[in-house]
PDB file of C-alpha atoms in Angstrom:
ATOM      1  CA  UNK A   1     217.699 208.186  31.056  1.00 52.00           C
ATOM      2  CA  UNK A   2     220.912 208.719  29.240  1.00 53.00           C
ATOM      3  CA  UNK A   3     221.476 206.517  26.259  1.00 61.00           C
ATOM      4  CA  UNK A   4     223.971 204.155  26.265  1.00 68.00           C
ATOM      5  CA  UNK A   5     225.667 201.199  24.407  1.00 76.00           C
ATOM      6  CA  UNK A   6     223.261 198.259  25.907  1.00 78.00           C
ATOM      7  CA  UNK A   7     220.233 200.434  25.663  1.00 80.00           C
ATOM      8  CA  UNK A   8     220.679 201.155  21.918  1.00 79.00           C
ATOM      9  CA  UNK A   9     221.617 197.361  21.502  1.00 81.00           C
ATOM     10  CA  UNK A  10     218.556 196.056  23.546  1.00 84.00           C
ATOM     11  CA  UNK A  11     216.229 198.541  21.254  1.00 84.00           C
ATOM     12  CA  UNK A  12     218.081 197.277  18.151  1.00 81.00           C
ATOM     13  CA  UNK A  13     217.074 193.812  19.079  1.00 80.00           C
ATOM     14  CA  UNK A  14     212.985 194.712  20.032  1.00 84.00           C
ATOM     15  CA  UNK A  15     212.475 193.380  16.964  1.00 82.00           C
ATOM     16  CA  UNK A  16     214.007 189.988  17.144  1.00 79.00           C
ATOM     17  CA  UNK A  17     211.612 187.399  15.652  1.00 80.00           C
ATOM     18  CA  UNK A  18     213.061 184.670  18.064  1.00 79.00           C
ATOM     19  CA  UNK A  19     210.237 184.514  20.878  1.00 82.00           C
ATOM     20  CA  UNK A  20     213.298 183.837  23.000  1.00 86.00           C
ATOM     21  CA  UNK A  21     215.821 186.268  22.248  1.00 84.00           C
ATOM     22  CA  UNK A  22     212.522 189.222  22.637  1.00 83.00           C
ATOM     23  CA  UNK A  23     211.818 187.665  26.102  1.00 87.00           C
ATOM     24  CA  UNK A  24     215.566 187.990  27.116  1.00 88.00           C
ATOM     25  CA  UNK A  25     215.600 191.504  25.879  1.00 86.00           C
ATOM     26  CA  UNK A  26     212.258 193.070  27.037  1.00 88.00           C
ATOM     27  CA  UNK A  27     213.042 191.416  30.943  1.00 89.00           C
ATOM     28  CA  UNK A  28     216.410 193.406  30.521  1.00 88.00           C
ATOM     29  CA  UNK A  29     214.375 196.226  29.610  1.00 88.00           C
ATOM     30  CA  UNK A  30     212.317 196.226  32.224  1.00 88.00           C
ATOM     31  CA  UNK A  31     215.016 195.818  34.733  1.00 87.00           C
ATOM     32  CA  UNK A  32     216.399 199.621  34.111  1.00 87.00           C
ATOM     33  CA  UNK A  33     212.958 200.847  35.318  1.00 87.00           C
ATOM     34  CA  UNK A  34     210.686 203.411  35.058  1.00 87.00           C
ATOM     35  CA  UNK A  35     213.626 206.176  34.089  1.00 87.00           C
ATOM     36  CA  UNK A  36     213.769 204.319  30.690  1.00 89.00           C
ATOM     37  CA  UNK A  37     210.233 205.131  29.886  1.00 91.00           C
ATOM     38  CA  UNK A  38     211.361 208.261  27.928  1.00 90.00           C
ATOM     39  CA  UNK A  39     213.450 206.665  25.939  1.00 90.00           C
ATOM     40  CA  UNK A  40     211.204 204.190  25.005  1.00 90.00           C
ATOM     41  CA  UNK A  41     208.755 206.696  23.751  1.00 89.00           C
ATOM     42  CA  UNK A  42     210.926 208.348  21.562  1.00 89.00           C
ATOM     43  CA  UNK A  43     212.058 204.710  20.124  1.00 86.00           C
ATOM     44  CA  UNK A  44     208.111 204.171  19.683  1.00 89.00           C
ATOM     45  CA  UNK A  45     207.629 207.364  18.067  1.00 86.00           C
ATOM     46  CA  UNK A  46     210.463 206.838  15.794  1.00 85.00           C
ATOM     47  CA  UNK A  47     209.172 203.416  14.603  1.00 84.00           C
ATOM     48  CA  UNK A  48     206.949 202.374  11.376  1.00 81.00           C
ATOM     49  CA  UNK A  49     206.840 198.933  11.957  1.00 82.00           C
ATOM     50  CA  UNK A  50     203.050 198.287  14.191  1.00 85.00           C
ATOM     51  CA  UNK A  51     204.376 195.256  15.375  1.00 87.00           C
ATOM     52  CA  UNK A  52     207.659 197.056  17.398  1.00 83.00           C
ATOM     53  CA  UNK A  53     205.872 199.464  18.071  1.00 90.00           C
ATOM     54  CA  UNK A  54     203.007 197.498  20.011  1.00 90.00           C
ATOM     55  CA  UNK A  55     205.813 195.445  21.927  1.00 89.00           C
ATOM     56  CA  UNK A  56     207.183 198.866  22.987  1.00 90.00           C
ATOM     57  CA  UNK A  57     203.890 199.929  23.965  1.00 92.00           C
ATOM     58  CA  UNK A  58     203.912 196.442  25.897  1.00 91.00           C
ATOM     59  CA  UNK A  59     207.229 196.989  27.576  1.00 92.00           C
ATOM     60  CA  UNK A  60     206.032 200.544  28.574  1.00 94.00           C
ATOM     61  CA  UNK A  61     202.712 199.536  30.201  1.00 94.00           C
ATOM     62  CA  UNK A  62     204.783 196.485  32.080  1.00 93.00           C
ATOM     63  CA  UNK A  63     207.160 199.432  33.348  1.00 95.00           C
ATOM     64  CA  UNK A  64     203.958 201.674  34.492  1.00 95.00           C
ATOM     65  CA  UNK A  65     202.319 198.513  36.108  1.00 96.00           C
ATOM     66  CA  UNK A  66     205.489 197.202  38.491  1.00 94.00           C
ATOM     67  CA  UNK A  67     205.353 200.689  39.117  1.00 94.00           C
ATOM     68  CA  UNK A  68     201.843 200.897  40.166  1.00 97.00           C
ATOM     69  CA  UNK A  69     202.307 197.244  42.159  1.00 96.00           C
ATOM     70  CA  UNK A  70     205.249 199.042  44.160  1.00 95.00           C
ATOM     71  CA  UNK A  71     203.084 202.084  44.833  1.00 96.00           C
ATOM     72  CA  UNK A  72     200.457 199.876  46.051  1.00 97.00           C
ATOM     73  CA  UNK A  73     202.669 197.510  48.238  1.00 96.00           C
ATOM     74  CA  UNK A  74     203.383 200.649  50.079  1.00 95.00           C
ATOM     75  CA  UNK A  75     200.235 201.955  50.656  1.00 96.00           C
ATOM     76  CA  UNK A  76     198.916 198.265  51.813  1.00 95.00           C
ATOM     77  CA  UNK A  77     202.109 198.385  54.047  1.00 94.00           C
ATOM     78  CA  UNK A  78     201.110 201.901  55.483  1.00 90.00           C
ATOM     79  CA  UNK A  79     199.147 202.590  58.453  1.00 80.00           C
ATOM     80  CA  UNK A  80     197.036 205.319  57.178  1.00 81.00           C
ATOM     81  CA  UNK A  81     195.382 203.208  54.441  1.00 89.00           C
ATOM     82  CA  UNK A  82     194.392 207.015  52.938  1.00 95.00           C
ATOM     83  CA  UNK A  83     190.793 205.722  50.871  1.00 97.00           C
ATOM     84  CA  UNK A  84     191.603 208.648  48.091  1.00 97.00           C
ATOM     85  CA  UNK A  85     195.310 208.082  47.681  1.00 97.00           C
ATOM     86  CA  UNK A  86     194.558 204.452  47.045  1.00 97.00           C
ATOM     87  CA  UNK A  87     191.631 204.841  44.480  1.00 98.00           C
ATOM     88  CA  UNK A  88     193.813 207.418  42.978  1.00 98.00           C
ATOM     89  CA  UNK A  89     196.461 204.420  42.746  1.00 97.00           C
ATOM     90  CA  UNK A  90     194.145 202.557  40.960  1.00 97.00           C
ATOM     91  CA  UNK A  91     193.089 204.906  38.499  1.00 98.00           C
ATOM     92  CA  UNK A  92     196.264 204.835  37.490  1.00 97.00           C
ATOM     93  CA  UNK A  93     196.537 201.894  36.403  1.00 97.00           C
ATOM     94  CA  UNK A  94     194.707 203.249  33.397  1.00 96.00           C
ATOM     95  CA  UNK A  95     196.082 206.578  33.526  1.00 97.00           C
ATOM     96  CA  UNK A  96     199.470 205.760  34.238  1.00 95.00           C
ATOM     97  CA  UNK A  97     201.023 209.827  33.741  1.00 93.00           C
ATOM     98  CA  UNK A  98     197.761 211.157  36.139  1.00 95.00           C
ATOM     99  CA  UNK A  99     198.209 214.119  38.359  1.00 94.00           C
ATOM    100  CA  UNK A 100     196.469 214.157  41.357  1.00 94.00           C
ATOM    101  CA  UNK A 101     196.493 217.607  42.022  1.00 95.00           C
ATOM    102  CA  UNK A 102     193.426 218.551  39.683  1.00 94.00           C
ATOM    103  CA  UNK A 103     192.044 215.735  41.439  1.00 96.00           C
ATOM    104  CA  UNK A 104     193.065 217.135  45.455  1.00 96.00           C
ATOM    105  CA  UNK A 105     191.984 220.538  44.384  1.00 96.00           C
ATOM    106  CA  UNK A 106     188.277 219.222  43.393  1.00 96.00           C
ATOM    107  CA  UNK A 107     187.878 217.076  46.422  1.00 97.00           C
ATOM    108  CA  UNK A 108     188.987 220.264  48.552  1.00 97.00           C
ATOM    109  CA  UNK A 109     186.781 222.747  46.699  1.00 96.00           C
ATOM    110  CA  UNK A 110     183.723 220.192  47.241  1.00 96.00           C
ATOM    111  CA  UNK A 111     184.892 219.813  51.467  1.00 97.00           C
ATOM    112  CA  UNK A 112     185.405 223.438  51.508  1.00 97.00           C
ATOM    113  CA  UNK A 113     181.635 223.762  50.215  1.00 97.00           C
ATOM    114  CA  UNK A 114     180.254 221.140  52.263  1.00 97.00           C
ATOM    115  CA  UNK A 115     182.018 222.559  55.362  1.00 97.00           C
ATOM    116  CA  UNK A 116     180.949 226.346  54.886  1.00 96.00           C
ATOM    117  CA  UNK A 117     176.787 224.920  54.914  1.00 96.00           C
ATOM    118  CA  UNK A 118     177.623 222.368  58.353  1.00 95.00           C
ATOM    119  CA  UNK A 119     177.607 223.780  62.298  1.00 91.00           C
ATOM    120  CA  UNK A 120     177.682 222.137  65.574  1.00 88.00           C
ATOM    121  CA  UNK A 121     173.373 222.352  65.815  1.00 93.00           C
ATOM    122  CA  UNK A 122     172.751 219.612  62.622  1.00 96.00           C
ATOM    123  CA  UNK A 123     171.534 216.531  63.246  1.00 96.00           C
ATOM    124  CA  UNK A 124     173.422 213.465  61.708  1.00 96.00           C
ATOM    125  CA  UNK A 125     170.428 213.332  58.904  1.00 97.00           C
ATOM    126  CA  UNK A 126     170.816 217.343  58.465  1.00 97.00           C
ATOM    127  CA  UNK A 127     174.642 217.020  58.069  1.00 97.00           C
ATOM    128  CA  UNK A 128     173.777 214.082  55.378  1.00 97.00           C
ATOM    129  CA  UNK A 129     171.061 216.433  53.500  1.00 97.00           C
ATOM    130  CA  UNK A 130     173.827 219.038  53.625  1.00 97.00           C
ATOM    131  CA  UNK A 131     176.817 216.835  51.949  1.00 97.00           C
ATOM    132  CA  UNK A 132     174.224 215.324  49.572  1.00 96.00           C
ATOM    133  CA  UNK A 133     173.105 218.412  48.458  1.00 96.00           C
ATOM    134  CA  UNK A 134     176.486 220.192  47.494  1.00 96.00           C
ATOM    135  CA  UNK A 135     177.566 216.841  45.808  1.00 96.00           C
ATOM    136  CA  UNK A 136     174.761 216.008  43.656  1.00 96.00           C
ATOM    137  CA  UNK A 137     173.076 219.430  43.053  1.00 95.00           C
ATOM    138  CA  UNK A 138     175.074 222.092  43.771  1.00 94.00           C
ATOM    139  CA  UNK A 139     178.294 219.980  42.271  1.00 94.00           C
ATOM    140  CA  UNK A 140     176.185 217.584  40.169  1.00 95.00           C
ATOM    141  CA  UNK A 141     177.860 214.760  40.478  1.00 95.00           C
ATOM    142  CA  UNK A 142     175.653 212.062  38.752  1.00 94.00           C
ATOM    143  CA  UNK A 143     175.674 208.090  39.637  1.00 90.00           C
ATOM    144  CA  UNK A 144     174.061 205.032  38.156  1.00 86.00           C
ATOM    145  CA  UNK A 145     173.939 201.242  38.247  1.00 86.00           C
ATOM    146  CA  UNK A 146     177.781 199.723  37.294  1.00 89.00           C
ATOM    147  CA  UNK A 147     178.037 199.169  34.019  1.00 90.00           C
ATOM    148  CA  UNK A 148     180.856 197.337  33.204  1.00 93.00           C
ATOM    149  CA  UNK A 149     180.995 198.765  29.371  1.00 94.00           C
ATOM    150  CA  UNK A 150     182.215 202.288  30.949  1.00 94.00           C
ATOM    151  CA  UNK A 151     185.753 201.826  32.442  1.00 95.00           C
ATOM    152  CA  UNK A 152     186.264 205.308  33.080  1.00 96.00           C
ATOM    153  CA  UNK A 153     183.485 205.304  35.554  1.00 96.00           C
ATOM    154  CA  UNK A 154     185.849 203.011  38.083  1.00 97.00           C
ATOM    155  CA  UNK A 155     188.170 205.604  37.914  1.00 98.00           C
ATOM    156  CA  UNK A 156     187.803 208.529  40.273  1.00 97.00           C
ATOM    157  CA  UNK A 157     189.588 211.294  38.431  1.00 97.00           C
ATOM    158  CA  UNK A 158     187.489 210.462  35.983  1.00 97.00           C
ATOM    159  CA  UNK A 159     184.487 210.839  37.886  1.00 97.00           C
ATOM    160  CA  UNK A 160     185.649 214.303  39.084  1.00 96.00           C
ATOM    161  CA  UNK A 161     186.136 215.390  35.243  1.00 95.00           C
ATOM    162  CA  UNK A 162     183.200 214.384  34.121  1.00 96.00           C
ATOM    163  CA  UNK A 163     180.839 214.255  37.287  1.00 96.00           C
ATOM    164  CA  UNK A 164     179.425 210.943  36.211  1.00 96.00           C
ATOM    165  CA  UNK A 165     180.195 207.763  38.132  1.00 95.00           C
ATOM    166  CA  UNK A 166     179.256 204.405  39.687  1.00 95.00           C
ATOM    167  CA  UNK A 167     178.022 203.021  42.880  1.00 94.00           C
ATOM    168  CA  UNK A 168     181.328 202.346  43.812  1.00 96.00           C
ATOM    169  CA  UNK A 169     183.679 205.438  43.170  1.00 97.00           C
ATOM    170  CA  UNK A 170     180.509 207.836  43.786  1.00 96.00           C
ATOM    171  CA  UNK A 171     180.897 205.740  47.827  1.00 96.00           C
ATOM    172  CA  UNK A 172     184.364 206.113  47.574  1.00 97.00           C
ATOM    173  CA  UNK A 173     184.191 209.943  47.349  1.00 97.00           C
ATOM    174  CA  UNK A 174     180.898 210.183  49.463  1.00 97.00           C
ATOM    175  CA  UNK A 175     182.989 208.671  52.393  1.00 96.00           C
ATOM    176  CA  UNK A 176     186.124 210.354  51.566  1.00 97.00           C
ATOM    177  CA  UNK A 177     184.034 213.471  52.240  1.00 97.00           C
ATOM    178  CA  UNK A 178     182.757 212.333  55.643  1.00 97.00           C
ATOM    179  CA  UNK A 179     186.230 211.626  57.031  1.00 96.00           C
ATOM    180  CA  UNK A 180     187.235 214.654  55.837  1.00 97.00           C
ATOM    181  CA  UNK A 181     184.493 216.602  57.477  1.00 96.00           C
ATOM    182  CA  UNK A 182     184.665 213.712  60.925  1.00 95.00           C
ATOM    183  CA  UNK A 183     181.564 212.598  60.266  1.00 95.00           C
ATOM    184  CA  UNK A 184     181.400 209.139  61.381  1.00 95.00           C
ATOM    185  CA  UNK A 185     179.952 207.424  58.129  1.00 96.00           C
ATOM    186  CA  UNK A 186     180.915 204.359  56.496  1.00 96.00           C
ATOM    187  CA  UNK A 187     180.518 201.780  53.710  1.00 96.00           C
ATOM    188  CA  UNK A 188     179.508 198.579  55.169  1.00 96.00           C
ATOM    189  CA  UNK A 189     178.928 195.374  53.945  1.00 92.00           C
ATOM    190  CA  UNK A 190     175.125 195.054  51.855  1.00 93.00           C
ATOM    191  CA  UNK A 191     175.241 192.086  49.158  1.00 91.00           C
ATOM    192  CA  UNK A 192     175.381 193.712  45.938  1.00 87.00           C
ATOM    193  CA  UNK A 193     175.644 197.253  47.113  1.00 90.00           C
ATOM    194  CA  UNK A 194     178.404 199.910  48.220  1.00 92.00           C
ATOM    195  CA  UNK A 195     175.783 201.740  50.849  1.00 95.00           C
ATOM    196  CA  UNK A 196     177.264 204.006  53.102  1.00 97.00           C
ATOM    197  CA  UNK A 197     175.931 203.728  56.738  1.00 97.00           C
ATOM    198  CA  UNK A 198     176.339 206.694  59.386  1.00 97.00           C
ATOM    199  CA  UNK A 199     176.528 206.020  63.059  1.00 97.00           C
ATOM    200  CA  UNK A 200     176.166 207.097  66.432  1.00 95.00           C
ATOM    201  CA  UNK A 201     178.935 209.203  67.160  1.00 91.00           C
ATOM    202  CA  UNK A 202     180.121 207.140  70.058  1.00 91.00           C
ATOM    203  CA  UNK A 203     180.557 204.098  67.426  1.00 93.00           C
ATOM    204  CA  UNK A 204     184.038 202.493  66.855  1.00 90.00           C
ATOM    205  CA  UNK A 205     183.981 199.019  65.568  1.00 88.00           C
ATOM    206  CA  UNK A 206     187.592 197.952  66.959  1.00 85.00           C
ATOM    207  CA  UNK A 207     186.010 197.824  70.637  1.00 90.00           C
ATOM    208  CA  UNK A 208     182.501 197.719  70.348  1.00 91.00           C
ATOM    209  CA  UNK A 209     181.222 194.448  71.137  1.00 90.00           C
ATOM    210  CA  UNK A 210     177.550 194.734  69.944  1.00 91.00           C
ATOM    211  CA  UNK A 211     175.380 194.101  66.807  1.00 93.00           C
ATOM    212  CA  UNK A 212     176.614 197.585  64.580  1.00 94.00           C
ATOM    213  CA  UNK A 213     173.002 197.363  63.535  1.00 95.00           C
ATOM    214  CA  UNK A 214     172.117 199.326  66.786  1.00 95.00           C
ATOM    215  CA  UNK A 215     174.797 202.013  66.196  1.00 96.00           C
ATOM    216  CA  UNK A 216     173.397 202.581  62.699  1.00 97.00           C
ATOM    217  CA  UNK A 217     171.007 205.838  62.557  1.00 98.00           C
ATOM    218  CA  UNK A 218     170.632 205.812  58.913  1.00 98.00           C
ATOM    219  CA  UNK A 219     171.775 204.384  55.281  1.00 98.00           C
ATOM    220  CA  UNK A 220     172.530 206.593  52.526  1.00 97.00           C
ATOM    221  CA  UNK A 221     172.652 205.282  48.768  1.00 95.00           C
ATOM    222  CA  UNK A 222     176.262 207.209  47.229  1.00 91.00           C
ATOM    223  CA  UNK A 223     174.877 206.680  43.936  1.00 92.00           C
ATOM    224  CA  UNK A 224     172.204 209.574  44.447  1.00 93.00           C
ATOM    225  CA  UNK A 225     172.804 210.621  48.068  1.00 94.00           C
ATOM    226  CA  UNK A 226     169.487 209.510  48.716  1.00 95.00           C
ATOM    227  CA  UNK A 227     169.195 208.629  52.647  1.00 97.00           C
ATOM    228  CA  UNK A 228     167.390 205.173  53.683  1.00 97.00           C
ATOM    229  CA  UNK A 229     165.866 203.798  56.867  1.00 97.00           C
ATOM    230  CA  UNK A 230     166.470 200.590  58.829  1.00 96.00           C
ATOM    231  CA  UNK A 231     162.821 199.255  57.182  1.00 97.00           C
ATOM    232  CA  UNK A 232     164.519 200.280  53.780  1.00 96.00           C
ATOM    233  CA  UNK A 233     167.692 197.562  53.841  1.00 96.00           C
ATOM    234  CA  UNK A 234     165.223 195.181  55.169  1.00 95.00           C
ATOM    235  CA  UNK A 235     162.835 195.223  52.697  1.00 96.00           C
ATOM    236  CA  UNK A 236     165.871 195.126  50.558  1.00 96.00           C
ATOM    237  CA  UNK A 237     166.835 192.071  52.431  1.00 95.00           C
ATOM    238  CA  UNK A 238     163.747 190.463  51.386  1.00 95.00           C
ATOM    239  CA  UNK A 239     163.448 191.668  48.094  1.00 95.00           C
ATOM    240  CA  UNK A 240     167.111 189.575  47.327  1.00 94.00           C
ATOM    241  CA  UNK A 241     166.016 186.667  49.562  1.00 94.00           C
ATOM    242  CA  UNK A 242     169.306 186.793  52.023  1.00 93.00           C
ATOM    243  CA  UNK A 243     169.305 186.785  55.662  1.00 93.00           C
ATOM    244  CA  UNK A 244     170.671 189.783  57.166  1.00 93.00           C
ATOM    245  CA  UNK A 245     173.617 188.945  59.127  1.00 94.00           C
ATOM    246  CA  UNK A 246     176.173 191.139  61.831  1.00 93.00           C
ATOM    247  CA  UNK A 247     178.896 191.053  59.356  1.00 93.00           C
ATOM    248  CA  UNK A 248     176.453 193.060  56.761  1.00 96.00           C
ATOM    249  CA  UNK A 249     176.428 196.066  59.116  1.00 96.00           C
ATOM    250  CA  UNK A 250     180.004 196.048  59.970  1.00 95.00           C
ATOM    251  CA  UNK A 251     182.094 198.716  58.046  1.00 95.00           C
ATOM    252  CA  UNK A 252     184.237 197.255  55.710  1.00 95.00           C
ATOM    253  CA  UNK A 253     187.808 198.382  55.641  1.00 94.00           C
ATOM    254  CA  UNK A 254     189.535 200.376  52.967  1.00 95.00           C
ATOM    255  CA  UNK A 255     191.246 197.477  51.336  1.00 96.00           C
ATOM    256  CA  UNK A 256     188.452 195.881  50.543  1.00 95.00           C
ATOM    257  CA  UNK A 257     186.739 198.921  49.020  1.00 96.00           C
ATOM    258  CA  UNK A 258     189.335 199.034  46.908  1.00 97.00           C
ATOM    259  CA  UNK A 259     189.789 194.990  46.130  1.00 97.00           C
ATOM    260  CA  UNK A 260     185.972 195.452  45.466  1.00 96.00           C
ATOM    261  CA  UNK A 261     186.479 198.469  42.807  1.00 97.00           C
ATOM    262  CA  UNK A 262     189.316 196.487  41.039  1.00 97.00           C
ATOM    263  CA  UNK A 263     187.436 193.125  41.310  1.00 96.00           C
ATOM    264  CA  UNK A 264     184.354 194.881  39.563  1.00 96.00           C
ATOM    265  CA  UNK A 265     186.141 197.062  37.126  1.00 97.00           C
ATOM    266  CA  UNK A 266     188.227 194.100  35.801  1.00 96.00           C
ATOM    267  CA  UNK A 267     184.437 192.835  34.751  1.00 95.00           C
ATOM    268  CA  UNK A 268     185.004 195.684  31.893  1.00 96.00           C
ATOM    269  CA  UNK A 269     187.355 193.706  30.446  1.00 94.00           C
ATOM    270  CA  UNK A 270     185.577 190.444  29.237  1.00 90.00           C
ATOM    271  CA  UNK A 271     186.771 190.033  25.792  1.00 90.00           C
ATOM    272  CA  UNK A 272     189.420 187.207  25.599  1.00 91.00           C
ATOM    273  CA  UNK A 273     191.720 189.732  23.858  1.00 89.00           C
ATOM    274  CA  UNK A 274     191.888 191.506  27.414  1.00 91.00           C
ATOM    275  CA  UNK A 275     192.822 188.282  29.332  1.00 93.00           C
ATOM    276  CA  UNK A 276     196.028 189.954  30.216  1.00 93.00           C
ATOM    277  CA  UNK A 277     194.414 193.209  31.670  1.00 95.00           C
ATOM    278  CA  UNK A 278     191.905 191.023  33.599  1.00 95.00           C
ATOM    279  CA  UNK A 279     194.643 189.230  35.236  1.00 96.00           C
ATOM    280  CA  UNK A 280     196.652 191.950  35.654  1.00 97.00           C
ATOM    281  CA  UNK A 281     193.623 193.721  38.164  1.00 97.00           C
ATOM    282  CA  UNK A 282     193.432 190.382  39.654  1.00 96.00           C
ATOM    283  CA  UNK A 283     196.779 190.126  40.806  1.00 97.00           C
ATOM    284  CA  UNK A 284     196.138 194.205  42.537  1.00 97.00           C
ATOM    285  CA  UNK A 285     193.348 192.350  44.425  1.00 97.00           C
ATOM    286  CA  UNK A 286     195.571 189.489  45.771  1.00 96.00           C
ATOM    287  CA  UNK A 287     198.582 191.880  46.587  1.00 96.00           C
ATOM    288  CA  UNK A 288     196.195 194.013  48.577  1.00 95.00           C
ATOM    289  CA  UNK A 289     195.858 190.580  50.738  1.00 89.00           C
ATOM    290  CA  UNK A 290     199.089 189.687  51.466  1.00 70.00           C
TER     291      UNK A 290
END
């Protein structure tokens, strides 16, 4: 953005001591939008003062975050709800200046692997053994309980760098996969897990009336691609002491996978010094209800 008269007298005045005069000028800041990120940059790398420079670094994080709150708005709005767009969204919440197309280009080179090994003769458990395989062998991707003092492992272009995530973003790209390749698998709704569950192939939850239980043929656990039976959740049932219920087999939609991923990573954040980061996730998980 070109500079002009009101910016340079809004940046003159970032300093203000008055608690009211820096409120009027960092909402009038903020107002110009995103195109003034540059120029606050170069005002931040220009500055000594710490102070100024952290209430730039403030103003250009609120700038990235409306951003990121109109982004997701729009993808709530859409009706393609497209799982790796929105965890992509997400991630940049953290990693405001990401480019996705490092990220596309793994996720295709991974489908592209997955696809070459499937045919029309595998079973539903074959097909599973297949995709497991390539991800956690052949690609290595590793996955362990969440741990909420590793941020970066709620964030899936992380996860693609560094081929180490969570139970949640290793689902997240486990199912991505299976749309990709129209299998029908999907995470459903086990207390305290992010299981994946593949079904018959005549399954579709918006008209069939049933207990989804029935249409289940297996489980598989995205944090090793390790595939369970029916007994398997049950004993896990047991071992948790909780009923199993219809609503724990139904799949859950991609909203909620992703108001679970920001509910859980704002966990990271626990310190009172991050109060403001933890509320900011917070309010992602309420706008993705509205």
């Amino acid at each position: 953005m070109q500079q002009t008269k009101e910016l340079n007298a809004l940046f003159t005045l970032i300093d203000d001591p008055d608690v009211e005069v820096y409120s009027h000028v960092s909402e009038r800041i903020v107002d110009f939008g995103k195109a003034i990120i540059p120029n606050l940059e170069n005002l931040w790398e220009n500055t000594l003062s710490e102070e100024v420079q952290d209430r730039i670094a403030n103003l250009i994080h609120r700038l990235h975050f409306t951003d990121l709150k109109h982004d997701l708005i729009e993808w709530r709005d859409s009706g393609q709800h497209d799982l790796l767009f929105g965890a992509l969204l997400i991630a940049k919440y953290q990693y405001p200046d990401l480019q996705t197309t490092p990220v596309l280009q793994e996720i295709e080179k991974i489908r592209r692997n997955v696809w070459l090994e499937l045919n029309s003769y595998l079973t539903p458990l074959e097909q599973a053994n297949v995709l497991s395989s390539i991800m956690y062998n052949y690609y290595s991707l590793k996955g362990g309980e969440v741990s909420y003092n590793k941020p970066d492992e709620f964030f899936v272009n992380k996860v693609l760098a560094t081929k180490q995530g969570n139970a949640i973003t290793n689902g997240i790209i486990y199912q991505v996969m299976c749309e990709l390749l129209d299998i029908n698998a999907r995470v459903i709704n086990i207390p305290k897990q992010f299981i994946v569950a593949f079904f018959q192939d005549d399954y579709d939850e918006s008209t069939y009336i049933g207990h989804p239980q029935n249409k289940i043929l297996f489980f598989v656990d995205a944090t090793t691609g390790q595939a369970h039976s029916h007994n398997d959740i049950e004993n896990y049932f047991k071992r948790i002491g909780a009923t199993p219920i219809k609503a724990h087999y139904k799949p859950i939609s991609h909203k909620r996978s992703l108001q679970i991923l920001l509910e859980e990573l704002s966990k990271c954040y626990h310190l009172p010094s991050n109060e403001t980061m933890r509320n900011e996730l917070q309010e992602l998980v309420e706008l993705l209800d509205a």
